[in-house]
């Protein structure tokens, strides 16, 4: 078999990253999946999805907790309009919520688009427009404000901040905690 045939045959099958994650979460449910340090970020998921870590101390998230977090965020993203094949940008430094957002987008059937935090407004605009992203998950309030200054901000269905927000923003600006809560309610209602 040639490398060209790999995508055509059954070698790859229909095992996706989101399915592999769910299987890993079932297999390792009580084991640590992620570690996070307290006092670094103003996480909007703290107290909602998992307890905050003490300042300068590490806490862990089990696979079971990570799996439910991903399911609720994925359901919330679906409630906000994400459909199979929809693109959602992640505009953040690497941190545990980046991975949670990535897995949530994939689990909801979407396609993650990466935007580096040091990207200029014109680059952000280009990446959002070129990818036809319907929404964006930004790390914090500063990056949300950067997104709001782009031309493409008007066409986005949602703008999500990983961290809590301290000032008022347009209605389509939410926190990851808001999306988690929305998804948890919809998930429990179905």
Tab-separated table of C-alpha atoms in Angstrom:
chain	number	residue	atom	x	y	z
A	1	UNK	CA	0.000	0.000	0.000
A	2	UNK	CA	1.273	3.444	-0.894
A	3	UNK	CA	0.908	6.493	1.378
A	4	UNK	CA	-1.550	7.878	-1.205
A	5	UNK	CA	-3.942	5.013	-0.448
A	6	UNK	CA	-4.076	5.554	3.305
A	7	UNK	CA	-6.981	8.013	3.237
A	8	UNK	CA	-8.905	5.829	0.791
A	9	UNK	CA	-8.913	2.544	2.667
A	10	UNK	CA	-9.986	1.296	6.047
A	11	UNK	CA	-6.590	1.908	7.596
A	12	UNK	CA	-7.702	5.185	9.150
A	13	UNK	CA	-11.293	4.144	9.702
A	14	UNK	CA	-13.648	6.586	11.370
A	15	UNK	CA	-11.734	7.020	14.621
A	16	UNK	CA	-11.518	10.754	15.250
A	17	UNK	CA	-9.552	12.692	17.856
A	18	UNK	CA	-12.744	13.411	19.771
A	19	UNK	CA	-13.667	9.695	19.820
A	20	UNK	CA	-10.137	8.775	20.919
A	21	UNK	CA	-10.379	11.344	23.718
A	22	UNK	CA	-13.722	9.949	24.943
A	23	UNK	CA	-12.295	6.411	24.941
A	24	UNK	CA	-9.218	7.593	26.880
A	25	UNK	CA	-11.448	9.433	29.353
A	26	UNK	CA	-13.487	6.263	29.964
A	27	UNK	CA	-10.354	4.168	30.388
A	28	UNK	CA	-8.520	6.607	32.687
A	29	UNK	CA	-11.466	8.406	34.313
A	30	UNK	CA	-9.901	8.900	37.759
A	31	UNK	CA	-6.358	9.606	36.571
A	32	UNK	CA	-5.015	13.166	36.186
A	33	UNK	CA	-5.538	14.545	32.677
A	34	UNK	CA	-4.425	18.154	33.195
A	35	UNK	CA	-2.589	20.200	35.812
A	36	UNK	CA	-3.156	23.882	36.449
A	37	UNK	CA	-1.536	26.467	38.678
A	38	UNK	CA	-3.485	28.853	40.849
A	39	UNK	CA	-3.111	32.615	40.780
A	40	UNK	CA	-1.949	32.921	37.179
A	41	UNK	CA	-5.193	33.368	35.258
A	42	UNK	CA	-8.654	34.670	36.040
A	43	UNK	CA	-10.265	31.463	34.742
A	44	UNK	CA	-13.977	31.787	33.950
A	45	UNK	CA	-14.379	28.018	34.460
A	46	UNK	CA	-13.067	28.106	38.046
A	47	UNK	CA	-15.765	27.262	40.567
A	48	UNK	CA	-18.122	26.276	37.702
A	49	UNK	CA	-16.367	23.287	36.126
A	50	UNK	CA	-13.542	22.649	38.591
A	51	UNK	CA	-12.237	24.132	41.840
A	52	UNK	CA	-9.681	26.931	41.626
A	53	UNK	CA	-6.137	25.983	42.593
A	54	UNK	CA	-4.573	27.852	45.499
A	55	UNK	CA	-2.193	30.642	44.467
A	56	UNK	CA	1.149	29.228	43.296
A	57	UNK	CA	-0.038	25.659	43.900
A	58	UNK	CA	-0.970	23.038	41.339
A	59	UNK	CA	-4.251	21.172	41.099
A	60	UNK	CA	-5.256	18.382	38.751
A	61	UNK	CA	-8.251	17.689	36.568
A	62	UNK	CA	-9.259	14.043	36.165
A	63	UNK	CA	-10.102	12.599	32.773
A	64	UNK	CA	-13.703	12.294	33.950
A	65	UNK	CA	-13.908	16.012	34.811
A	66	UNK	CA	-12.110	16.976	31.613
A	67	UNK	CA	-14.513	14.827	29.584
A	68	UNK	CA	-17.621	16.435	31.106
A	69	UNK	CA	-16.061	19.895	30.674
A	70	UNK	CA	-15.440	19.177	26.984
A	71	UNK	CA	-18.971	17.759	26.518
A	72	UNK	CA	-20.623	20.802	28.101
A	73	UNK	CA	-18.518	23.322	26.170
A	74	UNK	CA	-19.145	21.384	22.922
A	75	UNK	CA	-22.897	21.407	23.607
A	76	UNK	CA	-22.749	25.140	24.384
A	77	UNK	CA	-20.900	25.780	21.113
A	78	UNK	CA	-23.607	23.829	19.250
A	79	UNK	CA	-26.228	25.993	20.989
A	80	UNK	CA	-24.354	29.073	19.705
A	81	UNK	CA	-24.511	27.868	16.093
A	82	UNK	CA	-21.514	25.583	15.549
A	83	UNK	CA	-22.395	22.883	13.013
A	84	UNK	CA	-20.421	20.072	11.413
A	85	UNK	CA	-17.530	21.624	9.504
A	86	UNK	CA	-17.906	25.080	11.090
A	87	UNK	CA	-14.612	26.783	11.843
A	88	UNK	CA	-13.925	28.318	15.247
A	89	UNK	CA	-10.678	30.168	15.928
A	90	UNK	CA	-8.643	29.774	19.116
A	91	UNK	CA	-6.693	32.954	19.902
A	92	UNK	CA	-4.666	32.104	22.998
A	93	UNK	CA	-1.370	31.095	24.485
A	94	UNK	CA	-1.032	27.411	25.280
A	95	UNK	CA	-2.860	26.613	28.510
A	96	UNK	CA	-5.264	23.931	29.663
A	97	UNK	CA	-8.346	25.783	28.386
A	98	UNK	CA	-6.735	25.892	24.927
A	99	UNK	CA	-6.800	22.075	24.875
A	100	UNK	CA	-10.336	22.035	26.319
A	101	UNK	CA	-11.492	24.459	23.621
A	102	UNK	CA	-9.783	22.453	20.882
A	103	UNK	CA	-11.349	19.167	22.028
A	104	UNK	CA	-14.747	20.873	22.438
A	105	UNK	CA	-14.697	22.276	18.903
A	106	UNK	CA	-13.709	18.855	17.523
A	107	UNK	CA	-16.352	17.081	19.649
A	108	UNK	CA	-19.037	19.437	18.347
A	109	UNK	CA	-18.028	18.599	14.758
A	110	UNK	CA	-16.157	21.834	14.157
A	111	UNK	CA	-12.711	22.650	12.852
A	112	UNK	CA	-10.285	24.585	15.085
A	113	UNK	CA	-8.343	27.474	13.522
A	114	UNK	CA	-5.264	28.657	15.406
A	115	UNK	CA	-4.411	32.344	15.736
A	116	UNK	CA	-1.241	33.305	17.588
A	117	UNK	CA	-1.714	35.806	20.445
A	118	UNK	CA	0.869	38.191	18.958
A	119	UNK	CA	-0.998	38.415	15.632
A	120	UNK	CA	-1.753	41.909	14.374
A	121	UNK	CA	-5.382	43.022	13.936
A	122	UNK	CA	-4.984	42.762	10.142
A	123	UNK	CA	-3.652	39.184	10.472
A	124	UNK	CA	-6.504	38.270	12.834
A	125	UNK	CA	-8.966	39.728	10.352
A	126	UNK	CA	-7.376	37.808	7.472
A	127	UNK	CA	-7.339	34.488	9.365
A	128	UNK	CA	-10.967	34.834	10.480
A	129	UNK	CA	-12.141	35.842	7.007
A	130	UNK	CA	-10.041	33.356	5.039
A	131	UNK	CA	-11.048	30.435	7.266
A	132	UNK	CA	-14.697	31.537	7.341
A	133	UNK	CA	-14.665	31.165	11.129
A	134	UNK	CA	-18.083	31.597	12.725
A	135	UNK	CA	-16.656	32.362	16.154
A	136	UNK	CA	-13.512	32.781	18.177
A	137	UNK	CA	-12.284	31.732	21.607
A	138	UNK	CA	-9.824	34.341	22.907
A	139	UNK	CA	-7.637	33.987	25.975
A	140	UNK	CA	-8.564	37.150	27.836
A	141	UNK	CA	-10.187	40.567	27.729
A	142	UNK	CA	-7.235	42.193	25.935
A	143	UNK	CA	-7.467	39.692	23.077
A	144	UNK	CA	-11.272	40.031	22.970
A	145	UNK	CA	-10.812	43.796	22.521
A	146	UNK	CA	-8.294	43.096	19.728
A	147	UNK	CA	-10.890	40.905	17.973
A	148	UNK	CA	-13.618	43.524	18.395
A	149	UNK	CA	-11.419	46.032	16.505
A	150	UNK	CA	-11.339	43.831	13.376
A	151	UNK	CA	-13.685	44.158	10.408
A	152	UNK	CA	-14.637	40.493	10.687
A	153	UNK	CA	-15.904	40.848	14.287
A	154	UNK	CA	-19.330	41.867	12.961
A	155	UNK	CA	-19.764	38.594	11.082
A	156	UNK	CA	-18.821	36.351	14.027
A	157	UNK	CA	-21.697	34.565	15.774
A	158	UNK	CA	-19.809	34.555	19.063
A	159	UNK	CA	-16.650	35.796	20.749
A	160	UNK	CA	-15.660	33.815	23.839
A	161	UNK	CA	-13.128	34.770	26.503
A	162	UNK	CA	-11.368	31.970	28.380
A	163	UNK	CA	-10.811	34.303	31.332
A	164	UNK	CA	-13.483	36.232	33.207
A	165	UNK	CA	-14.368	39.666	31.818
A	166	UNK	CA	-14.297	42.833	33.896
A	167	UNK	CA	-16.015	45.261	31.543
A	168	UNK	CA	-19.206	45.331	29.501
A	169	UNK	CA	-19.083	43.974	25.950
A	170	UNK	CA	-21.555	43.358	23.107
A	171	UNK	CA	-24.131	40.592	23.670
A	172	UNK	CA	-22.244	38.061	21.524
A	173	UNK	CA	-19.198	38.247	23.843
A	174	UNK	CA	-19.351	35.450	26.415
A	175	UNK	CA	-16.938	33.699	28.746
A	176	UNK	CA	-15.988	30.048	28.462
A	177	UNK	CA	-17.783	29.660	31.799
A	178	UNK	CA	-20.980	31.026	30.189
A	179	UNK	CA	-20.665	28.539	27.319
A	180	UNK	CA	-20.010	25.689	29.776
A	181	UNK	CA	-23.144	26.629	31.781
A	182	UNK	CA	-25.258	26.946	28.620
A	183	UNK	CA	-24.067	23.552	27.410
A	184	UNK	CA	-24.518	21.897	30.802
A	185	UNK	CA	-28.142	23.059	30.928
A	186	UNK	CA	-28.840	21.863	27.366
A	187	UNK	CA	-26.971	18.595	27.976
A	188	UNK	CA	-28.988	17.878	31.131
A	189	UNK	CA	-32.282	18.862	29.428
A	190	UNK	CA	-31.779	16.451	26.518
